[in-house]
Amino acid sequence: MELKAENITFSYHKNKPILKDISLSLNSNQIIGLMGDSGSGKSTLCKVMAGYITHYTGEVTIDGSAIDRKGFDPVQLIFQHPEKTMNPKWKMEKVLRESWIPPQELKDTFGLKDNWLTRWPSELSGGELQRFSILRALNPETKFIIADEISTMLDAVTQVQIWEALIKHCKANNIGILAVSHDKDLLDVICDDILYFNEINHL
Ligand SMILES: Nc1ncnc2c1ncn2[C@@H]1O[C@H](COP(=O)(O)OP(=O)(O)O)[C@@H](O)[C@H]1O
Ligand SMILES: [Mg+2]
């Protein structure tokens, strides 16, 4: 499968364009990196590609067809701050179950401990919460993952664990990854190719 963004143009305010004529594509068997300056519009592009922003011009397609965003979205966005994406009044078991019930083996791969499931989001660390948000995104209907600075706030050991588990699962299930980061060393290790945001944004 191929996820394609074509000629994406978008601005939050009329006289301040953020994205101009951006095109990129990735295949299911690829991990593509995206690097760029802070505030340049990377997260905005991620939101366009994952269907969070809809009033853009251009096209986002999978294998040439518009993406059905009504049911479970095959393009899943994982954010930098997992706590912002979770209902503070839901225990972790419910947070996860909202998407799917992962097999025990996959929970083990991500080092998810059973006793975390009965806790509130506020009772887990950032790294622990991020394991949940990644697992939640790995629903069997997911075809592409957009990982927006997902390990930026984690220590080096947790960062490696999380990326190894995510890449292993995506390779085995033919899920493509767009990995957004300002950490060139990380992208050099995990990516097949790296795109530079200022080179694909025609402002
Ligand atoms: N919801 C929003 N409304 C208005 N401006 C926004 C909004 N979200 C982000 N921006 C602005 O858009 C620009 C790009 O932000 P962002 O896409 O988060 O950049 P990056 O992820 O590359 O750091 C910034 O100037 C930011 O302040
Ligand atoms: Mg960002």
PDB file of C-alpha atoms in Angstrom, residues 70-140:
ATOM      1  CA  LYS A  70     -15.651   7.667   9.276  1.00  0.00           C
ATOM      2  CA  GLY A  71     -14.858   4.330  10.874  1.00  0.00           C
ATOM      3  CA  PHE A  72     -11.533   3.371  12.410  1.00  0.00           C
ATOM      4  CA  ASP A  73      -8.946   5.483  10.588  1.00  0.00           C
ATOM      5  CA  PRO A  74      -6.264   3.362   8.856  1.00  0.00           C
ATOM      6  CA  VAL A  75      -3.831   6.267   9.385  1.00  0.00           C
ATOM      7  CA  GLN A  76      -3.113   6.528  13.100  1.00  0.00           C
ATOM      8  CA  LEU A  77      -1.366   9.519  14.634  1.00  0.00           C
ATOM      9  CA  ILE A  78       0.666   9.078  17.818  1.00  0.00           C
ATOM     10  CA  PHE A  79       1.407  12.351  19.600  1.00  0.00           C
ATOM     11  CA  GLN A  80       4.348  13.575  21.643  1.00  0.00           C
ATOM     12  CA  HIS A  81       2.286  14.005  24.810  1.00  0.00           C
ATOM     13  CA  PRO A  82       0.178  10.872  25.416  1.00  0.00           C
ATOM     14  CA  GLU A  83      -1.577  12.331  28.471  1.00  0.00           C
ATOM     15  CA  LYS A  84      -3.269  14.935  26.268  1.00  0.00           C
ATOM     16  CA  THR A  85      -4.961  12.221  24.218  1.00  0.00           C
ATOM     17  CA  MET A  86      -6.420  10.225  27.109  1.00  0.00           C
ATOM     18  CA  ASN A  87      -9.580  10.754  29.099  1.00  0.00           C
ATOM     19  CA  PRO A  88      -8.357  11.396  32.673  1.00  0.00           C
ATOM     20  CA  LYS A  89     -11.524   9.771  34.009  1.00  0.00           C
ATOM     21  CA  TRP A  90     -10.913   6.454  32.251  1.00  0.00           C
ATOM     22  CA  LYS A  91      -8.715   3.755  33.700  1.00  0.00           C
ATOM     23  CA  MET A  92      -6.010   2.482  31.359  1.00  0.00           C
ATOM     24  CA  GLU A  93      -7.857  -0.729  30.578  1.00  0.00           C
ATOM     25  CA  LYS A  94     -10.721   1.297  29.107  1.00  0.00           C
ATOM     26  CA  VAL A  95      -8.331   3.678  27.304  1.00  0.00           C
ATOM     27  CA  LEU A  96      -6.825   0.681  25.525  1.00  0.00           C
ATOM     28  CA  ARG A  97     -10.061  -1.231  24.993  1.00  0.00           C
ATOM     29  CA  GLU A  98     -11.593   1.787  23.231  1.00  0.00           C
ATOM     30  CA  SER A  99      -9.402   0.816  20.277  1.00  0.00           C
ATOM     31  CA  TRP A 100      -8.895  -2.936  20.686  1.00  0.00           C
ATOM     32  CA  ILE A 101      -7.720  -5.704  23.011  1.00  0.00           C
ATOM     33  CA  PRO A 102      -4.114  -6.485  22.087  1.00  0.00           C
ATOM     34  CA  PRO A 103      -2.810 -10.035  22.550  1.00  0.00           C
ATOM     35  CA  GLN A 104      -0.750 -10.668  25.684  1.00  0.00           C
ATOM     36  CA  GLU A 105       2.375 -11.250  23.594  1.00  0.00           C
ATOM     37  CA  LEU A 106       2.173  -7.753  22.121  1.00  0.00           C
ATOM     38  CA  LYS A 107       1.596  -6.221  25.547  1.00  0.00           C
ATOM     39  CA  ASP A 108       4.705  -8.059  26.720  1.00  0.00           C
ATOM     40  CA  THR A 109       6.728  -6.772  23.754  1.00  0.00           C
ATOM     41  CA  PHE A 110       5.909  -3.235  24.885  1.00  0.00           C
ATOM     42  CA  GLY A 111       6.682  -4.068  28.504  1.00  0.00           C
ATOM     43  CA  LEU A 112       3.119  -3.250  29.539  1.00  0.00           C
ATOM     44  CA  LYS A 113       2.512  -4.435  33.099  1.00  0.00           C
ATOM     45  CA  ASP A 114      -0.880  -5.873  34.021  1.00  0.00           C
ATOM     46  CA  ASN A 115      -1.202  -3.732  37.137  1.00  0.00           C
ATOM     47  CA  TRP A 116      -0.992  -0.564  35.012  1.00  0.00           C
ATOM     48  CA  LEU A 117      -4.382  -1.461  33.504  1.00  0.00           C
ATOM     49  CA  THR A 118      -6.288  -0.649  36.681  1.00  0.00           C
ATOM     50  CA  ARG A 119      -4.645   2.770  37.119  1.00  0.00           C
ATOM     51  CA  TRP A 120      -5.745   6.252  36.022  1.00  0.00           C
ATOM     52  CA  PRO A 121      -3.606   8.044  33.377  1.00  0.00           C
ATOM     53  CA  SER A 122      -2.304  10.396  36.091  1.00  0.00           C
ATOM     54  CA  GLU A 123      -0.819   7.399  37.921  1.00  0.00           C
ATOM     55  CA  LEU A 124       1.599   6.443  35.120  1.00  0.00           C
ATOM     56  CA  SER A 125       4.826   7.993  33.836  1.00  0.00           C
ATOM     57  CA  GLY A 126       5.153   9.535  30.385  1.00  0.00           C
ATOM     58  CA  GLY A 127       6.967   6.472  29.057  1.00  0.00           C
ATOM     59  CA  GLU A 128       4.354   4.112  30.478  1.00  0.00           C
ATOM     60  CA  LEU A 129       1.537   6.170  28.985  1.00  0.00           C
ATOM     61  CA  GLN A 130       3.273   6.330  25.616  1.00  0.00           C
ATOM     62  CA  ARG A 131       3.375   2.506  25.509  1.00  0.00           C
ATOM     63  CA  PHE A 132      -0.410   2.577  25.837  1.00  0.00           C
ATOM     64  CA  SER A 133      -0.899   5.176  23.144  1.00  0.00           C
ATOM     65  CA  ILE A 134       1.292   3.195  20.736  1.00  0.00           C
ATOM     66  CA  LEU A 135      -0.493  -0.078  21.481  1.00  0.00           C
ATOM     67  CA  ARG A 136      -3.824   1.656  21.056  1.00  0.00           C
ATOM     68  CA  ALA A 137      -2.734   2.795  17.588  1.00  0.00           C
ATOM     69  CA  LEU A 138      -1.754  -0.735  16.541  1.00  0.00           C
ATOM     70  CA  ASN A 139      -5.342  -1.869  16.022  1.00  0.00           C
ATOM     71  CA  PRO A 140      -5.422  -4.575  13.287  1.00  0.00           C
TER      72      PRO A 140
END
